[in-house]
JSON list of N, CA and C in Angstrom, two decimals:
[
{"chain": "A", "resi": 1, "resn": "UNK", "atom": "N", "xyz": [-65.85, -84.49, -155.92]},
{"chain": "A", "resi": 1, "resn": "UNK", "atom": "CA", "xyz": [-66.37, -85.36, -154.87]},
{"chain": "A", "resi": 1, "resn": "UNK", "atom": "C", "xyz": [-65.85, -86.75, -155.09]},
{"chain": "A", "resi": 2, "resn": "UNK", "atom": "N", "xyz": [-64.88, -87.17, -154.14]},
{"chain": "A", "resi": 2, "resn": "UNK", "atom": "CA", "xyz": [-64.50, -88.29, -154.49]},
{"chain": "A", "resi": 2, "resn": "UNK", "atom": "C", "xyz": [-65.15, -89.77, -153.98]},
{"chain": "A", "resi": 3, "resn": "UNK", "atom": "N", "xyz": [-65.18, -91.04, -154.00]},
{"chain": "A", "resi": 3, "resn": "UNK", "atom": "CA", "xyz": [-65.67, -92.13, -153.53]},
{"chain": "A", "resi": 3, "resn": "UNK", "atom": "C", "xyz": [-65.50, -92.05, -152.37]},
{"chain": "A", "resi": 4, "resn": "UNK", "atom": "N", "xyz": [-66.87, -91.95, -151.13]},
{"chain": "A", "resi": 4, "resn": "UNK", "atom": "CA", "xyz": [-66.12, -91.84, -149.68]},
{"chain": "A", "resi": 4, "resn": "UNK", "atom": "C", "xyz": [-66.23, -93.63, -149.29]},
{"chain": "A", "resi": 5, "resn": "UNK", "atom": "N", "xyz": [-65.22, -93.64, -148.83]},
{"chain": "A", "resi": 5, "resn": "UNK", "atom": "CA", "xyz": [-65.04, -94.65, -148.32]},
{"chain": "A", "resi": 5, "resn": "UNK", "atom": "C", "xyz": [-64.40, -96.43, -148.49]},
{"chain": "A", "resi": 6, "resn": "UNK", "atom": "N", "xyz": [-64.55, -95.67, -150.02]},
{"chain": "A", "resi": 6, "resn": "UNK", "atom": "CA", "xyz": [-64.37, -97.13, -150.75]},
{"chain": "A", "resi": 6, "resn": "UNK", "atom": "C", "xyz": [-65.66, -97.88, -150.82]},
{"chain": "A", "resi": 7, "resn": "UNK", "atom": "N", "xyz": [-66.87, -96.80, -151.07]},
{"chain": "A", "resi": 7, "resn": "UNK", "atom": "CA", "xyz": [-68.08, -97.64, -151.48]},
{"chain": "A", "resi": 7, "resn": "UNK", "atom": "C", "xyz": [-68.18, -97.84, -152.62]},
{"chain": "A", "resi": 8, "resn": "UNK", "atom": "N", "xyz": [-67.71, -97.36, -153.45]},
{"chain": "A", "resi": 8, "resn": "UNK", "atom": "CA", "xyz": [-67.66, -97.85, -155.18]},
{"chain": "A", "resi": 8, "resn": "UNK", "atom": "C", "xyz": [-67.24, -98.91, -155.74]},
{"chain": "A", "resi": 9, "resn": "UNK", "atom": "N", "xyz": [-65.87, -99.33, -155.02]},
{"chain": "A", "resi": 9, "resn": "UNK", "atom": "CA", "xyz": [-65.42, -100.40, -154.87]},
{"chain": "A", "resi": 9, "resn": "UNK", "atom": "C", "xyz": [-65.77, -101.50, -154.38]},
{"chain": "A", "resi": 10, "resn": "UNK", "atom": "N", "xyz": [-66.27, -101.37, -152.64]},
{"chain": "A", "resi": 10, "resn": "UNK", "atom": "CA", "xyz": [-67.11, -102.54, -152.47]},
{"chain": "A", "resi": 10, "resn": "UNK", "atom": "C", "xyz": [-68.21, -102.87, -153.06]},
{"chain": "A", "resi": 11, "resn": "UNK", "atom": "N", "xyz": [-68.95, -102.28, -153.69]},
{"chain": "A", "resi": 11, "resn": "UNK", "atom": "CA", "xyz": [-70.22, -102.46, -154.61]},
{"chain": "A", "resi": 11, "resn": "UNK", "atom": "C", "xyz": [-69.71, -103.30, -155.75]},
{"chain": "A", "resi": 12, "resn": "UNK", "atom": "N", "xyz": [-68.72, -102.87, -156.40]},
{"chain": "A", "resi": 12, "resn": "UNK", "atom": "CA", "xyz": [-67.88, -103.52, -157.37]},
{"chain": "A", "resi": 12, "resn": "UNK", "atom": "C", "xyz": [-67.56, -105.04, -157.53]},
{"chain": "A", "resi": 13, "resn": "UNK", "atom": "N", "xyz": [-66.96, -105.65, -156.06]},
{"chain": "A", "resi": 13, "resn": "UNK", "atom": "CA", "xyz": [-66.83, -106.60, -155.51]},
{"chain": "A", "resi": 13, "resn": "UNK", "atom": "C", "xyz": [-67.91, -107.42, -155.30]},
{"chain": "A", "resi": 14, "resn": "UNK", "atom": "N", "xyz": [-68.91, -106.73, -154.65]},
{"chain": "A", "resi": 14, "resn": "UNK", "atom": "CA", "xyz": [-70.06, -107.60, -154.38]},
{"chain": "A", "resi": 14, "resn": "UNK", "atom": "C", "xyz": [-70.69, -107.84, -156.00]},
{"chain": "A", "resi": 15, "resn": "UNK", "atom": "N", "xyz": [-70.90, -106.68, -156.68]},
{"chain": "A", "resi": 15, "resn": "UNK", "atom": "CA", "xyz": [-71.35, -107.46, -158.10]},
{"chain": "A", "resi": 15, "resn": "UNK", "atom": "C", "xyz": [-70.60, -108.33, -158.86]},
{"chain": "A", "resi": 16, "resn": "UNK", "atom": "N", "xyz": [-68.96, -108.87, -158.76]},
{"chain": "A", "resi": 16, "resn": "UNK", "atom": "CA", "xyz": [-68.58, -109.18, -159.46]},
{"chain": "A", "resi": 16, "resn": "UNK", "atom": "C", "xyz": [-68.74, -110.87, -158.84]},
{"chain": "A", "resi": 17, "resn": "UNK", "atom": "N", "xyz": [-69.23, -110.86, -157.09]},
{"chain": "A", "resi": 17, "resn": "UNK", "atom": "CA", "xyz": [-69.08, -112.27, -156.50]},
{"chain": "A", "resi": 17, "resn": "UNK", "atom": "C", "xyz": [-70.41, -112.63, -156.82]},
{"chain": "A", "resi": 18, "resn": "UNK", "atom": "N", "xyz": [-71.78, -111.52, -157.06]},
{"chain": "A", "resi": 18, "resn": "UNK", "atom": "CA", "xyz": [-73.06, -112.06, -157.68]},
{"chain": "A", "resi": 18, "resn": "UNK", "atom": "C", "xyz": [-73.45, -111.84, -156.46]},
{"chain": "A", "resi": 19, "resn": "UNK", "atom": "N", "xyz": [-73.34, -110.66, -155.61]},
{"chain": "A", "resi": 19, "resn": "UNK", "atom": "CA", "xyz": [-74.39, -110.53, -154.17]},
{"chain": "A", "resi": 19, "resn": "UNK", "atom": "C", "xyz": [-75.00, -109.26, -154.53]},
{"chain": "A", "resi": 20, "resn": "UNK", "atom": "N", "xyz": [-75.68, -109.01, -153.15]},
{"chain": "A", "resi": 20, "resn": "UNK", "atom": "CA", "xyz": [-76.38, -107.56, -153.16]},
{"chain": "A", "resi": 20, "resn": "UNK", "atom": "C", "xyz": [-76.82, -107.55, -151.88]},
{"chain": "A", "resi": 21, "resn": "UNK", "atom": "N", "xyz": [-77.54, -106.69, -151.21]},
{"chain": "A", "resi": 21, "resn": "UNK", "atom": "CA", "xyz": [-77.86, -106.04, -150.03]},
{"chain": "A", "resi": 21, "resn": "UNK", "atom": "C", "xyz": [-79.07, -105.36, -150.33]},
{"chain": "A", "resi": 22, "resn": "UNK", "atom": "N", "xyz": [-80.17, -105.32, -149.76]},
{"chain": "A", "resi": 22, "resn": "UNK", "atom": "CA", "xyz": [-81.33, -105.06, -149.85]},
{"chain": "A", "resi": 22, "resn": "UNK", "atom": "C", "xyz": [-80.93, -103.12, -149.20]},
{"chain": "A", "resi": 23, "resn": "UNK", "atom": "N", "xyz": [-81.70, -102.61, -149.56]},
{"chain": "A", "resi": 23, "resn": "UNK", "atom": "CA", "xyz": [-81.98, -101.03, -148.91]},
{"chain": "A", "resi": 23, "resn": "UNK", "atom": "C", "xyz": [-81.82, -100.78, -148.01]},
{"chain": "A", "resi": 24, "resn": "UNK", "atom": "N", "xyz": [-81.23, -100.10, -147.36]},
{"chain": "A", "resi": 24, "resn": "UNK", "atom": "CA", "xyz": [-81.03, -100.09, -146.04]},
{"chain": "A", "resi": 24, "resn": "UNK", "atom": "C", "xyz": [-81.59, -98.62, -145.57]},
{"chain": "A", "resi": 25, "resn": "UNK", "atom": "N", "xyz": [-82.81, -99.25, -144.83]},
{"chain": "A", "resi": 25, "resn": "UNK", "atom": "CA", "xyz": [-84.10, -98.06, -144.74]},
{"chain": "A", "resi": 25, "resn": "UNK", "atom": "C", "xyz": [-84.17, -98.18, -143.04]},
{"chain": "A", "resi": 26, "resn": "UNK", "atom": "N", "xyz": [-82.98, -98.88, -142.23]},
{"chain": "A", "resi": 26, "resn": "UNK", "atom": "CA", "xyz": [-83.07, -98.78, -140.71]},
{"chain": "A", "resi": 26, "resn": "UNK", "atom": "C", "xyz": [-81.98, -98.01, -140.30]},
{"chain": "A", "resi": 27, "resn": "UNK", "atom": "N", "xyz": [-82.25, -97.02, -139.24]},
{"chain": "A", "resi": 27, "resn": "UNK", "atom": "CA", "xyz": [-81.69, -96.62, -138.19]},
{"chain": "A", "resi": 27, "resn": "UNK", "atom": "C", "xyz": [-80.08, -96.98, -138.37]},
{"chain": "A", "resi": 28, "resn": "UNK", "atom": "N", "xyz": [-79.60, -96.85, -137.86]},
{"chain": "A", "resi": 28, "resn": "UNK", "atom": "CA", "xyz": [-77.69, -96.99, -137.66]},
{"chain": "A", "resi": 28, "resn": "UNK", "atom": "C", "xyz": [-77.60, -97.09, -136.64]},
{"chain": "A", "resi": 29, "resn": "UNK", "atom": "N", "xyz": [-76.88, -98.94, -136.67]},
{"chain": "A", "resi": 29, "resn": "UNK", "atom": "CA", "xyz": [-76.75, -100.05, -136.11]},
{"chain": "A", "resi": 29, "resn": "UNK", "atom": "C", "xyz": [-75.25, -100.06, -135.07]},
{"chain": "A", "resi": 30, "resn": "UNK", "atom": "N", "xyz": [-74.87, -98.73, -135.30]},
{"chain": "A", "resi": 30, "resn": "UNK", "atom": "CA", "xyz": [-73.17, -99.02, -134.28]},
{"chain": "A", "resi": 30, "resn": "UNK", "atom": "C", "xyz": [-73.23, -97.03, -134.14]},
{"chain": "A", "resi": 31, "resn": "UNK", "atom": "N", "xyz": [-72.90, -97.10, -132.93]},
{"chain": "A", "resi": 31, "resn": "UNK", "atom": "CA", "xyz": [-72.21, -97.50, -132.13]},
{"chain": "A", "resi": 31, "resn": "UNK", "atom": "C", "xyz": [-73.17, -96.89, -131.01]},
{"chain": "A", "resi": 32, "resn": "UNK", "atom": "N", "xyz": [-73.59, -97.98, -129.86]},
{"chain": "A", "resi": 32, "resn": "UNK", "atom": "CA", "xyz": [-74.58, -97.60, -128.81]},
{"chain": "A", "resi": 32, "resn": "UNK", "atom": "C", "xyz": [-74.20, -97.95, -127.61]},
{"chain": "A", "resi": 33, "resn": "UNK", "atom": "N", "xyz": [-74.49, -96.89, -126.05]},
{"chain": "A", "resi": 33, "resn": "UNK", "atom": "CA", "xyz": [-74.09, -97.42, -124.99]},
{"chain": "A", "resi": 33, "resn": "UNK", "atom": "C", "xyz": [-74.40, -98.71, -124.97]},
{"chain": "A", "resi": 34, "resn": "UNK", "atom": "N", "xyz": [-73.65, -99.96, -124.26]},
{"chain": "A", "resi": 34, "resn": "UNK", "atom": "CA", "xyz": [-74.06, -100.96, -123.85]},
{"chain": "A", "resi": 34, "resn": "UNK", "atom": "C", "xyz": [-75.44, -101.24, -123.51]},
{"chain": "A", "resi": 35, "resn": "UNK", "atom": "N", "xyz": [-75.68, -102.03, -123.75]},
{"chain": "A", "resi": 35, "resn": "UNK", "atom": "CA", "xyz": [-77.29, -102.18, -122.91]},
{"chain": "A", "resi": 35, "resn": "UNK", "atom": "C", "xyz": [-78.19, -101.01, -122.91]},
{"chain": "A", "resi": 36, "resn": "UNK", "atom": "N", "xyz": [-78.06, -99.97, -124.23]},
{"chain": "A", "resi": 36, "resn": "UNK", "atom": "CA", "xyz": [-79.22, -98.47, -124.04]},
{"chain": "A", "resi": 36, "resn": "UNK", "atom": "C", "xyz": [-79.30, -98.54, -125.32]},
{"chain": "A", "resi": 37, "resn": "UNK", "atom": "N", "xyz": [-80.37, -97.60, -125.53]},
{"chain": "A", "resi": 37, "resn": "UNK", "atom": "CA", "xyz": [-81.12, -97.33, -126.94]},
{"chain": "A", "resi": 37, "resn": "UNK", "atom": "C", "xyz": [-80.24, -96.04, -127.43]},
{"chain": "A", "resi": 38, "resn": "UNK", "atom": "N", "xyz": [-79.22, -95.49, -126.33]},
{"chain": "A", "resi": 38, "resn": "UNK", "atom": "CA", "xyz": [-78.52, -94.39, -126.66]},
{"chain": "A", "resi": 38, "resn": "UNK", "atom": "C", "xyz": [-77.02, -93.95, -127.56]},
{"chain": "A", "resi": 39, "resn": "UNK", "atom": "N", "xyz": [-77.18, -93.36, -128.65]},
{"chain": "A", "resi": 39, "resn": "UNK", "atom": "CA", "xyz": [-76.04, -93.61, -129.56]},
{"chain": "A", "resi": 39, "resn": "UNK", "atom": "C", "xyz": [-74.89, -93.15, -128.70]},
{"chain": "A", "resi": 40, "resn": "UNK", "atom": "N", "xyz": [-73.42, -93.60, -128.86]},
{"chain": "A", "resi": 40, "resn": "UNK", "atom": "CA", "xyz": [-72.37, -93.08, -128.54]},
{"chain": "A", "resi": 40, "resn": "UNK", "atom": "C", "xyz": [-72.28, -91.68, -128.74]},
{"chain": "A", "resi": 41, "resn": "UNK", "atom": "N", "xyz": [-72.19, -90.42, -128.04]},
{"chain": "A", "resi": 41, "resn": "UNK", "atom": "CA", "xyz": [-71.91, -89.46, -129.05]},
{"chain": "A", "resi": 41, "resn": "UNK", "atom": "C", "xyz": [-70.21, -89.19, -129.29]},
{"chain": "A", "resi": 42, "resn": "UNK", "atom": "N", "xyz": [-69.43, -90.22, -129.26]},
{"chain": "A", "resi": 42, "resn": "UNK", "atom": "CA", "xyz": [-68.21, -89.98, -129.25]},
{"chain": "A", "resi": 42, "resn": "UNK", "atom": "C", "xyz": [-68.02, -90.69, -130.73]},
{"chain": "A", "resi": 43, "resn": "UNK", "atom": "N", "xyz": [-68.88, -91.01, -131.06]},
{"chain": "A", "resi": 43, "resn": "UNK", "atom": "CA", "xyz": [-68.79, -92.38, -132.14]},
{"chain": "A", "resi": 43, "resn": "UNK", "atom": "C", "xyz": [-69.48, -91.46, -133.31]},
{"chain": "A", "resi": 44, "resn": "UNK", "atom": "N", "xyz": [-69.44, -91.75, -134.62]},
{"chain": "A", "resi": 44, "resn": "UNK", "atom": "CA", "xyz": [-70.05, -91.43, -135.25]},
{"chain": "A", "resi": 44, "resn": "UNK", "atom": "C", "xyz": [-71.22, -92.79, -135.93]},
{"chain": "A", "resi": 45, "resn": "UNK", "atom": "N", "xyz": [-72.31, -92.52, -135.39]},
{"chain": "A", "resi": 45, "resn": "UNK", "atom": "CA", "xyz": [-73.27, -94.03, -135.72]},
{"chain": "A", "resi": 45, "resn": "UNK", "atom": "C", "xyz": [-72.98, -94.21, -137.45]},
{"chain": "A", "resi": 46, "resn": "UNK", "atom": "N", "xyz": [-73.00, -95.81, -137.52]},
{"chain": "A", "resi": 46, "resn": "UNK", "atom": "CA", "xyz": [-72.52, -96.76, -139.03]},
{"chain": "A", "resi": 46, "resn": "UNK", "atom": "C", "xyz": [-73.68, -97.77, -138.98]},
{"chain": "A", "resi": 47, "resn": "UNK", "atom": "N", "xyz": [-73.76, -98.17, -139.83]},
{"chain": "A", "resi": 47, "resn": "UNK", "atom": "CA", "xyz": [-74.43, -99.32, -140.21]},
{"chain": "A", "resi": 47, "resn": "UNK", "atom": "C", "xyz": [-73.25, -100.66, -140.90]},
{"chain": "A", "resi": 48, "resn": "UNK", "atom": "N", "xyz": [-72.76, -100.91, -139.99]},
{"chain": "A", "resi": 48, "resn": "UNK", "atom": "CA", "xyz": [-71.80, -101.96, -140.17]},
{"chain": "A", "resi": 48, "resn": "UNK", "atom": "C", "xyz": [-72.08, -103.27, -139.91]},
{"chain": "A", "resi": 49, "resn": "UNK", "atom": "N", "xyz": [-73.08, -103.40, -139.34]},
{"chain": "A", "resi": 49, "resn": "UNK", "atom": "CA", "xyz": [-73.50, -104.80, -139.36]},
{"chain": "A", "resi": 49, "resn": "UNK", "atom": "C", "xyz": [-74.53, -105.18, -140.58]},
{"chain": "A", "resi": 50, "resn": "UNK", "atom": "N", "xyz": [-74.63, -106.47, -141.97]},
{"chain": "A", "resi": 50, "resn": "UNK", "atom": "CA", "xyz": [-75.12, -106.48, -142.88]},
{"chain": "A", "resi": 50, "resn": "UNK", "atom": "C", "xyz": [-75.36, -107.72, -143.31]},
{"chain": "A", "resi": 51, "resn": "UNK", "atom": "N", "xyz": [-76.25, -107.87, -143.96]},
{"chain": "A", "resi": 51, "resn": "UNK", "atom": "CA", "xyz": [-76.69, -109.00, -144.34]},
{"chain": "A", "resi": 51, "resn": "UNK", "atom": "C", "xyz": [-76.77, -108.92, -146.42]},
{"chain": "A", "resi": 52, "resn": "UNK", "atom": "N", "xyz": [-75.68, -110.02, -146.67]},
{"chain": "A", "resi": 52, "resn": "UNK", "atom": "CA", "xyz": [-75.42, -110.09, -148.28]},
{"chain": "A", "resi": 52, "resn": "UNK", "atom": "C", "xyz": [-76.14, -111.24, -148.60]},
{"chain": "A", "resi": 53, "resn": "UNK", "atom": "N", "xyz": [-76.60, -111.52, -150.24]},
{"chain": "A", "resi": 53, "resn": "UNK", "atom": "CA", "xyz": [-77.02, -112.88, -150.54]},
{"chain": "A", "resi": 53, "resn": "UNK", "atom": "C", "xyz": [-76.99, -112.47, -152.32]},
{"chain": "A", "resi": 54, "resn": "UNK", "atom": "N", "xyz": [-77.27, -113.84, -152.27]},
{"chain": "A", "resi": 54, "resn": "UNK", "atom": "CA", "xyz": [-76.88, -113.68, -153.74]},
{"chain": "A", "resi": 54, "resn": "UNK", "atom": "C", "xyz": [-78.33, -113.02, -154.59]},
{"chain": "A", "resi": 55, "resn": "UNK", "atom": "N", "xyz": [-77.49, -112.50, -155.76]},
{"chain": "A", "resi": 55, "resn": "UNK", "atom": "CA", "xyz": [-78.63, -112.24, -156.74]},
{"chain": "A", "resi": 55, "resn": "UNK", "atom": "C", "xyz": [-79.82, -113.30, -157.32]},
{"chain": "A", "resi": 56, "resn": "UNK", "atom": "N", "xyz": [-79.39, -114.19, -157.36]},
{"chain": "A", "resi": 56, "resn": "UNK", "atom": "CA", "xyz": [-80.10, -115.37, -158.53]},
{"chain": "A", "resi": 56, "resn": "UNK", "atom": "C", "xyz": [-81.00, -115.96, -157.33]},
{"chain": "A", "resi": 57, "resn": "UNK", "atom": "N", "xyz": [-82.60, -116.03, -157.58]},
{"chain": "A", "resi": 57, "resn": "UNK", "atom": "CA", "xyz": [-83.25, -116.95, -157.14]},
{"chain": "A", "resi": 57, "resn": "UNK", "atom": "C", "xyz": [-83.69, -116.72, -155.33]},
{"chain": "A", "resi": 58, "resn": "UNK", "atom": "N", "xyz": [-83.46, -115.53, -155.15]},
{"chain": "A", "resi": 58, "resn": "UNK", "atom": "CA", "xyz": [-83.23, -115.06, -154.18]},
{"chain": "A", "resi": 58, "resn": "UNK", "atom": "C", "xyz": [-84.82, -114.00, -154.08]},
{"chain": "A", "resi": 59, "resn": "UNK", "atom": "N", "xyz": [-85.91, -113.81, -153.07]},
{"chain": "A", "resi": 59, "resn": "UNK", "atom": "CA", "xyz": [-86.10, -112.66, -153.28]},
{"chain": "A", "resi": 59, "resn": "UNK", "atom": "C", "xyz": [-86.57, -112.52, -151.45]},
{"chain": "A", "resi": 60, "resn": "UNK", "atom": "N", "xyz": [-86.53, -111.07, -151.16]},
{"chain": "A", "resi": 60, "resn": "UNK", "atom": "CA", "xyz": [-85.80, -110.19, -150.49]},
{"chain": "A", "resi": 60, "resn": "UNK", "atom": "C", "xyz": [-87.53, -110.18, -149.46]},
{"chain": "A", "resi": 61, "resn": "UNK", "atom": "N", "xyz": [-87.65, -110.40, -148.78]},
{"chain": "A", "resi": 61, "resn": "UNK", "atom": "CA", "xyz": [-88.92, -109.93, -148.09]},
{"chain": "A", "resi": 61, "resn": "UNK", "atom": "C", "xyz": [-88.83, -108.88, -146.92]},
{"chain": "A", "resi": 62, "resn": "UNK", "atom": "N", "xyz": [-88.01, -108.94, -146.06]},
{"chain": "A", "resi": 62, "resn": "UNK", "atom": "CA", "xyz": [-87.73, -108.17, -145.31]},
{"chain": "A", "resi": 62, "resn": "UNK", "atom": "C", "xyz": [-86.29, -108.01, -144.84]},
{"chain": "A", "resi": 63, "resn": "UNK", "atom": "N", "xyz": [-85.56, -106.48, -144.26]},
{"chain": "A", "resi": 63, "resn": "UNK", "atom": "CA", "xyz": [-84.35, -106.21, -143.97]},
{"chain": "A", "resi": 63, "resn": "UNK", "atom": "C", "xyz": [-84.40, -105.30, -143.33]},
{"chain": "A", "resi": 64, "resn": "UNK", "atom": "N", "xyz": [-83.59, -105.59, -141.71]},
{"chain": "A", "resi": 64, "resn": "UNK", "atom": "CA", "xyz": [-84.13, -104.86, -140.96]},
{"chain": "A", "resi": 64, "resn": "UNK", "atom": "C", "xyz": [-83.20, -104.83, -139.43]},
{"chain": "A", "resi": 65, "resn": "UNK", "atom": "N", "xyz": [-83.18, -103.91, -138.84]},
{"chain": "A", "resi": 65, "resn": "UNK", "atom": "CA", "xyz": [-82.07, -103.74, -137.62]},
{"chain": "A", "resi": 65, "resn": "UNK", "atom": "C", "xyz": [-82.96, -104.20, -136.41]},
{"chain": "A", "resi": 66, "resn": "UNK", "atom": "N", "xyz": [-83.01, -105.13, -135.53]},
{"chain": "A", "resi": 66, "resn": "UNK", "atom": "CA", "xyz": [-83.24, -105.54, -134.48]},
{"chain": "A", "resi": 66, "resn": "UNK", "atom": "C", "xyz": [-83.07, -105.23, -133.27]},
{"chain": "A", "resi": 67, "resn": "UNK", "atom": "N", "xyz": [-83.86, -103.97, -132.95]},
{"chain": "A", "resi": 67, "resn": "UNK", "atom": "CA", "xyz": [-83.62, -102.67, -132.42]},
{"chain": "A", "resi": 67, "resn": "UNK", "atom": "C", "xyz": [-83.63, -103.40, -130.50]},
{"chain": "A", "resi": 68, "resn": "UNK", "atom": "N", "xyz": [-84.77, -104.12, -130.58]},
{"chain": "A", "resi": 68, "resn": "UNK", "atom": "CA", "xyz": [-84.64, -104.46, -129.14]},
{"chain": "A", "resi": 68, "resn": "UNK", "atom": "C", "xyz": [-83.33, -105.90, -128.34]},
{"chain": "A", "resi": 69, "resn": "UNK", "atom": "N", "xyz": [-82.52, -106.34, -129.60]},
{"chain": "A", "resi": 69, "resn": "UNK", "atom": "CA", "xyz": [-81.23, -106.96, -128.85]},
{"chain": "A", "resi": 69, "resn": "UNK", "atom": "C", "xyz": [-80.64, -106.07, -128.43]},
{"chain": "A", "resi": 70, "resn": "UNK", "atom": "N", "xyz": [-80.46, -105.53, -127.23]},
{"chain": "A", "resi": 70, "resn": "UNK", "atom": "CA", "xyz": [-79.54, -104.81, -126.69]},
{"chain": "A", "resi": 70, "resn": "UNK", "atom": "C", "xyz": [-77.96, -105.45, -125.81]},
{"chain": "A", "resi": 71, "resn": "UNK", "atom": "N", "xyz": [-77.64, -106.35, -126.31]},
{"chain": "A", "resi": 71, "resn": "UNK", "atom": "CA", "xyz": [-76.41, -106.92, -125.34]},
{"chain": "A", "resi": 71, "resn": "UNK", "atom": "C", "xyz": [-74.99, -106.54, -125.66]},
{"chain": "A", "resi": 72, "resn": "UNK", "atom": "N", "xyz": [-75.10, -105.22, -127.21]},
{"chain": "A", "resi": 72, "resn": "UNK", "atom": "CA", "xyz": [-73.77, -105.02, -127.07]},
{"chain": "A", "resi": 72, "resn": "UNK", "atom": "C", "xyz": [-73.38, -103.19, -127.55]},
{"chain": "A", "resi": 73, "resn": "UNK", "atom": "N", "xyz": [-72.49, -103.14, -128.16]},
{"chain": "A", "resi": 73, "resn": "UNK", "atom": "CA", "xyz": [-72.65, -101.63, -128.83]},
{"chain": "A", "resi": 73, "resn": "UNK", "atom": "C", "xyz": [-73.32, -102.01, -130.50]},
{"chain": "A", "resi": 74, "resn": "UNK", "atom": "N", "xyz": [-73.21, -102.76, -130.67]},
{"chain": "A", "resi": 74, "resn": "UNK", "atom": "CA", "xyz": [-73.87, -103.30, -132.35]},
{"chain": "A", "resi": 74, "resn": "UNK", "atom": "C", "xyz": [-75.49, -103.43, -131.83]},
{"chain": "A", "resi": 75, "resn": "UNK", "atom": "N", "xyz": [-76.32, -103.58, -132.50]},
{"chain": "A", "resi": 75, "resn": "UNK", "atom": "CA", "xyz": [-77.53, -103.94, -133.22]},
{"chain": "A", "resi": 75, "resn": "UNK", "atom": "C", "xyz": [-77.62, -104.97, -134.09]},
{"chain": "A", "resi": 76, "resn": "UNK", "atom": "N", "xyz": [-78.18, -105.83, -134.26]},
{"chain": "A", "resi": 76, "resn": "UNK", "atom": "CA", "xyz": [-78.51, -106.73, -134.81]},
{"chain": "A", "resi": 76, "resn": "UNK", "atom": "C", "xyz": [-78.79, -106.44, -136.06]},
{"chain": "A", "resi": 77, "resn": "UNK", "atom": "N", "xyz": [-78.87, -107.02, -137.35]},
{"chain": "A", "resi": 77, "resn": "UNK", "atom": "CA", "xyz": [-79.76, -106.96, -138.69]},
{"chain": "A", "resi": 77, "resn": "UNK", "atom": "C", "xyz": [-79.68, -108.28, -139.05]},
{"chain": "A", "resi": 78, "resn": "UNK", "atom": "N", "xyz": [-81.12, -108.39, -139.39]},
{"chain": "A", "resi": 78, "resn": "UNK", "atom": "CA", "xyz": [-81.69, -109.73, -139.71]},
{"chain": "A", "resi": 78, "resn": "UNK", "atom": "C", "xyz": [-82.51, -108.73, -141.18]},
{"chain": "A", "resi": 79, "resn": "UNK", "atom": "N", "xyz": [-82.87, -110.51, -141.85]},
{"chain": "A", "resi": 79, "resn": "UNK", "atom": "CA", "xyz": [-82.80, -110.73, -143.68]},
{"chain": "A", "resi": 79, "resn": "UNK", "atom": "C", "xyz": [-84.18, -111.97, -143.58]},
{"chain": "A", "resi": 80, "resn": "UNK", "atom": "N", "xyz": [-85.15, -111.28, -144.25]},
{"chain": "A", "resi": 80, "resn": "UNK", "atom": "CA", "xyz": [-86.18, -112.79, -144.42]},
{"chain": "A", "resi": 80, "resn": "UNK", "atom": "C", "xyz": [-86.25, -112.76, -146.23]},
{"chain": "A", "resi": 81, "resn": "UNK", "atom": "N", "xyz": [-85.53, -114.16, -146.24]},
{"chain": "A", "resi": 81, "resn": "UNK", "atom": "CA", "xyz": [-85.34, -114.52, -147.47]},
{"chain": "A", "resi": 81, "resn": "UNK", "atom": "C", "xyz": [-85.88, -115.51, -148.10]},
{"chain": "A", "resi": 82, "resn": "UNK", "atom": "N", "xyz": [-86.29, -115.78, -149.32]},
{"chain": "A", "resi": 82, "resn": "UNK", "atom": "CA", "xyz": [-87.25, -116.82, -149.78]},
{"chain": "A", "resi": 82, "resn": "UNK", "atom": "C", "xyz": [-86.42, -117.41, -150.90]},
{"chain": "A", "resi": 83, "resn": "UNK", "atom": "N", "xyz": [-85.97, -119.11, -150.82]},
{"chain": "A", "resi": 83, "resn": "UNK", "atom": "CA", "xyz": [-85.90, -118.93, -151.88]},
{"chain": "A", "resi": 83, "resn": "UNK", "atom": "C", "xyz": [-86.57, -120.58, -152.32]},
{"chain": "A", "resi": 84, "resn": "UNK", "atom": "N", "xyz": [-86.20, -121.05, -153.61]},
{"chain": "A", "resi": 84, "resn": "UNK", "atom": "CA", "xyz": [-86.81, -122.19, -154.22]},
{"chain": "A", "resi": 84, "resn": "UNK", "atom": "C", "xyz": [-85.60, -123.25, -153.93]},
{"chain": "A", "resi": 85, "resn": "UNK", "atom": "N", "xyz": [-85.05, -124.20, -153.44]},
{"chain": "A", "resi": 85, "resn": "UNK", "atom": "CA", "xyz": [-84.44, -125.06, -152.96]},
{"chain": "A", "resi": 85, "resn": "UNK", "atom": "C", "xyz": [-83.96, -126.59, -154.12]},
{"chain": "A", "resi": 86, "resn": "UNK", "atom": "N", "xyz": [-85.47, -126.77, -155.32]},
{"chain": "A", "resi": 86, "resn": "UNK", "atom": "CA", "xyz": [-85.33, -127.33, -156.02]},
{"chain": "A", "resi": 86, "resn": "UNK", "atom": "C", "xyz": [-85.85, -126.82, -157.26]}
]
């Protein structure tokens, strides 16, 4: 079973720049008729739209696909993040 996709690698990358990505526990964000709640079925649905931040000082409250912007074939994902400033 080899690495699909080159996710081993991008994981790689992101730990070596000091990010991360919270769980991704929503729905799949591409690829939808225009303006419908309805997946492409020509498409195979991705979660390509993402929200990164750094490790340090960072913590994670919510992550999540923004199911009712409908203005394109993407979905939205929004990140509520907390952090200490000083």
């Amino acid at each position: 079973a080899g690495d699909r996709g080159g996710w081993g690698e991008l994981q790689e990358t992101l730990r070596e720049a000091g990010l991360m990505e919270g769980p991704v526990l929503f729905p799949a964000t591409y690829r939808f008729f225009e303006s419908s709640g309805e997946y492409d079925p020509e498409r195979i649905p991705a979660w390509c739209d993402r929200v990164l931040h750094s490790k340090v000082g960072v913590v994670r409250r919510r992550y999540c696909a923004l199911g009712g912007l409908r203005g394109s074939d993407h979905r939205p994902v929004g990140a509520l993040l907390e952090t200490s400033l000083l």
